[in-house]
């Protein structure tokens, strides 16, 4: 048995005989088991507007993480672009959906305004995303890669 199976997340105890390798695999198994238990106990989640913080991820670009499904490999977040903001060119490991909640953006000559959905398809690069007057976007797409040599998040989060 692994440490996670021996001591469920509710017990608060761990198996002292469990060994942890140099990568901390056993600890990650504990974390994943705890998350699974929370999900099983709560079949839905409401993320309130005041429950998270905005992080600056580039000049004039803020990100507010909403939800991450690491097992499925996707995340959702708000992206706030201040007037004159630019998101560098990047490619996509899988489909990314970008819903413009307010303002407008331009990507490769295409303009998306409030209510428009911009879709970036798997394996395709696109140029700089810009917002002349600012915009608020809801984005659902692949998790940013952890390896900086892998294409993905333009700001290398």
Tab-separated table of C-alpha atoms in Angstrom:
chain	number	residue	atom	x	y	z
A	1	UNK	CA	0.000	0.000	0.000
A	2	UNK	CA	1.104	3.551	-0.561
A	3	UNK	CA	1.167	6.232	2.072
A	4	UNK	CA	-2.014	7.747	0.615
A	5	UNK	CA	-3.941	4.479	0.859
A	6	UNK	CA	-2.705	3.824	4.398
A	7	UNK	CA	-3.716	7.236	5.693
A	8	UNK	CA	-6.673	8.901	4.053
A	9	UNK	CA	-6.778	12.679	3.794
A	10	UNK	CA	-9.272	12.894	6.630
A	11	UNK	CA	-7.082	11.048	9.153
A	12	UNK	CA	-4.254	13.587	9.199
A	13	UNK	CA	-1.823	10.681	9.765
A	14	UNK	CA	0.836	9.310	7.476
A	15	UNK	CA	2.501	5.909	7.305
A	16	UNK	CA	5.994	6.336	8.794
A	17	UNK	CA	7.235	3.315	6.830
A	18	UNK	CA	6.384	4.928	3.490
A	19	UNK	CA	9.440	6.086	1.637
A	20	UNK	CA	9.573	9.336	-0.290
A	21	UNK	CA	11.823	9.373	-3.351
A	22	UNK	CA	13.896	12.378	-4.350
A	23	UNK	CA	11.070	13.748	-6.528
A	24	UNK	CA	8.563	13.674	-3.693
A	25	UNK	CA	6.195	11.323	-5.543
A	26	UNK	CA	4.573	10.121	-2.327
A	27	UNK	CA	3.820	13.712	-1.284
A	28	UNK	CA	2.236	14.459	-4.655
A	29	UNK	CA	0.133	11.309	-4.294
A	30	UNK	CA	-1.082	12.631	-0.929
A	31	UNK	CA	-1.984	15.983	-2.473
A	32	UNK	CA	-3.794	14.364	-5.403
A	33	UNK	CA	-5.696	12.058	-3.034
A	34	UNK	CA	-6.761	15.036	-0.910
A	35	UNK	CA	-7.972	16.915	-3.976
A	36	UNK	CA	-9.882	13.825	-5.163
A	37	UNK	CA	-11.511	13.528	-1.738
A	38	UNK	CA	-12.548	17.180	-1.812
A	39	UNK	CA	-14.012	16.808	-5.300
A	40	UNK	CA	-15.879	13.641	-4.320
A	41	UNK	CA	-17.333	15.381	-1.274
A	42	UNK	CA	-18.381	18.458	-3.234
A	43	UNK	CA	-19.860	17.838	-6.691
A	44	UNK	CA	-19.816	21.499	-7.725
A	45	UNK	CA	-17.846	24.638	-7.025
A	46	UNK	CA	-18.663	28.319	-7.150
A	47	UNK	CA	-15.712	30.638	-7.503
A	48	UNK	CA	-16.700	34.043	-6.204
A	49	UNK	CA	-15.451	37.266	-7.718
A	50	UNK	CA	-13.525	38.122	-4.546
A	51	UNK	CA	-11.917	34.702	-3.980
A	52	UNK	CA	-8.721	35.126	-5.983
A	53	UNK	CA	-6.019	37.653	-6.711
A	54	UNK	CA	-4.803	39.194	-9.934
A	55	UNK	CA	-1.170	38.472	-10.767
A	56	UNK	CA	0.920	40.560	-13.116
A	57	UNK	CA	2.288	38.164	-15.753
A	58	UNK	CA	3.639	40.684	-18.226
A	59	UNK	CA	3.621	44.386	-19.002
A	60	UNK	CA	0.005	45.601	-18.735
A	61	UNK	CA	-1.260	41.982	-18.488
A	62	UNK	CA	-2.919	40.503	-15.375
A	63	UNK	CA	-4.087	36.919	-14.816
A	64	UNK	CA	-6.671	35.622	-12.342
A	65	UNK	CA	-6.628	31.834	-12.114
A	66	UNK	CA	-10.112	30.353	-11.872
A	67	UNK	CA	-9.763	26.575	-12.113
A	68	UNK	CA	-7.132	23.988	-12.982
A	69	UNK	CA	-7.853	20.377	-13.948
A	70	UNK	CA	-4.342	18.936	-13.888
A	71	UNK	CA	-5.538	15.419	-14.743
A	72	UNK	CA	-7.273	16.621	-17.893
A	73	UNK	CA	-4.498	19.122	-18.653
A	74	UNK	CA	-6.525	22.337	-18.852
A	75	UNK	CA	-7.062	25.543	-16.931
A	76	UNK	CA	-9.437	28.490	-16.974
A	77	UNK	CA	-8.621	32.063	-16.056
A	78	UNK	CA	-9.386	35.712	-16.636
A	79	UNK	CA	-6.849	37.773	-18.523
A	80	UNK	CA	-7.048	41.537	-18.042
A	81	UNK	CA	-5.307	43.591	-20.710
A	82	UNK	CA	-4.697	47.213	-19.895
A	83	UNK	CA	-4.754	49.743	-22.764
A	84	UNK	CA	-1.826	49.082	-25.081
A	85	UNK	CA	-1.181	45.577	-23.712
A	86	UNK	CA	0.485	42.928	-25.851
A	87	UNK	CA	0.669	39.156	-25.404
A	88	UNK	CA	3.691	37.740	-27.269
A	89	UNK	CA	3.337	35.287	-30.173
A	90	UNK	CA	2.904	31.676	-29.086
A	91	UNK	CA	1.582	28.283	-30.186
A	92	UNK	CA	-1.029	26.022	-28.638
A	93	UNK	CA	-0.622	22.412	-27.477
A	94	UNK	CA	-4.404	21.984	-27.668
A	95	UNK	CA	-7.465	24.089	-28.437
A	96	UNK	CA	-7.739	27.342	-26.482
A	97	UNK	CA	-10.996	29.280	-26.208
A	98	UNK	CA	-10.922	33.008	-25.532
A	99	UNK	CA	-14.219	34.767	-24.815
A	100	UNK	CA	-14.030	38.563	-24.849
A	101	UNK	CA	-16.012	39.774	-21.834
A	102	UNK	CA	-15.306	43.463	-22.425
A	103	UNK	CA	-13.171	45.590	-24.725
A	104	UNK	CA	-11.551	44.224	-27.852
A	105	UNK	CA	-8.454	42.349	-28.962
A	106	UNK	CA	-6.642	41.945	-32.251
A	107	UNK	CA	-4.755	38.824	-33.316
A	108	UNK	CA	-3.206	38.488	-36.782
A	109	UNK	CA	-5.570	41.108	-38.209
A	110	UNK	CA	-8.708	39.510	-36.699
A	111	UNK	CA	-10.609	41.675	-34.231
A	112	UNK	CA	-12.689	40.134	-31.446
A	113	UNK	CA	-15.058	42.350	-29.466
A	114	UNK	CA	-17.265	41.919	-26.397
A	115	UNK	CA	-19.209	38.665	-26.725
A	116	UNK	CA	-16.951	37.260	-29.484
A	117	UNK	CA	-15.200	33.920	-29.110
A	118	UNK	CA	-11.655	33.598	-30.455
A	119	UNK	CA	-10.424	30.006	-30.861
A	120	UNK	CA	-6.763	29.052	-31.290
A	121	UNK	CA	-6.409	25.566	-32.733
A	122	UNK	CA	-3.928	22.879	-31.736
A	123	UNK	CA	-0.423	23.179	-33.118
A	124	UNK	CA	-0.859	26.584	-34.727
A	125	UNK	CA	1.139	29.670	-33.888
A	126	UNK	CA	-0.360	33.113	-33.817
A	127	UNK	CA	1.159	36.532	-33.709
A	128	UNK	CA	1.047	39.137	-30.984
A	129	UNK	CA	-2.346	39.608	-29.340
A	130	UNK	CA	-2.954	43.305	-28.717
A	131	UNK	CA	-5.590	45.466	-27.074
A	132	UNK	CA	-5.556	49.146	-27.920
A	133	UNK	CA	-8.135	50.212	-25.317
A	134	UNK	CA	-7.953	47.268	-22.895
A	135	UNK	CA	-9.983	44.083	-22.552
A	136	UNK	CA	-11.154	41.425	-20.126
A	137	UNK	CA	-10.955	37.849	-21.435
A	138	UNK	CA	-12.111	34.466	-20.161
A	139	UNK	CA	-9.700	31.799	-21.367
A	140	UNK	CA	-9.984	28.025	-21.190
A	141	UNK	CA	-7.120	26.046	-22.604
A	142	UNK	CA	-4.142	23.810	-22.024
A	143	UNK	CA	-2.093	24.089	-18.876
A	144	UNK	CA	1.058	26.098	-19.336
A	145	UNK	CA	4.018	23.753	-19.783
A	146	UNK	CA	6.528	23.466	-16.968
A	147	UNK	CA	9.426	22.978	-19.404
A	148	UNK	CA	10.499	26.385	-20.723
A	149	UNK	CA	11.649	24.779	-23.995
A	150	UNK	CA	8.084	23.623	-24.711
A	151	UNK	CA	5.832	26.019	-26.643
A	152	UNK	CA	2.813	27.240	-24.749
A	153	UNK	CA	2.335	30.074	-22.308
A	154	UNK	CA	3.854	33.195	-23.861
A	155	UNK	CA	4.876	34.558	-20.473
A	156	UNK	CA	6.461	31.281	-19.275
A	157	UNK	CA	4.351	31.013	-16.125
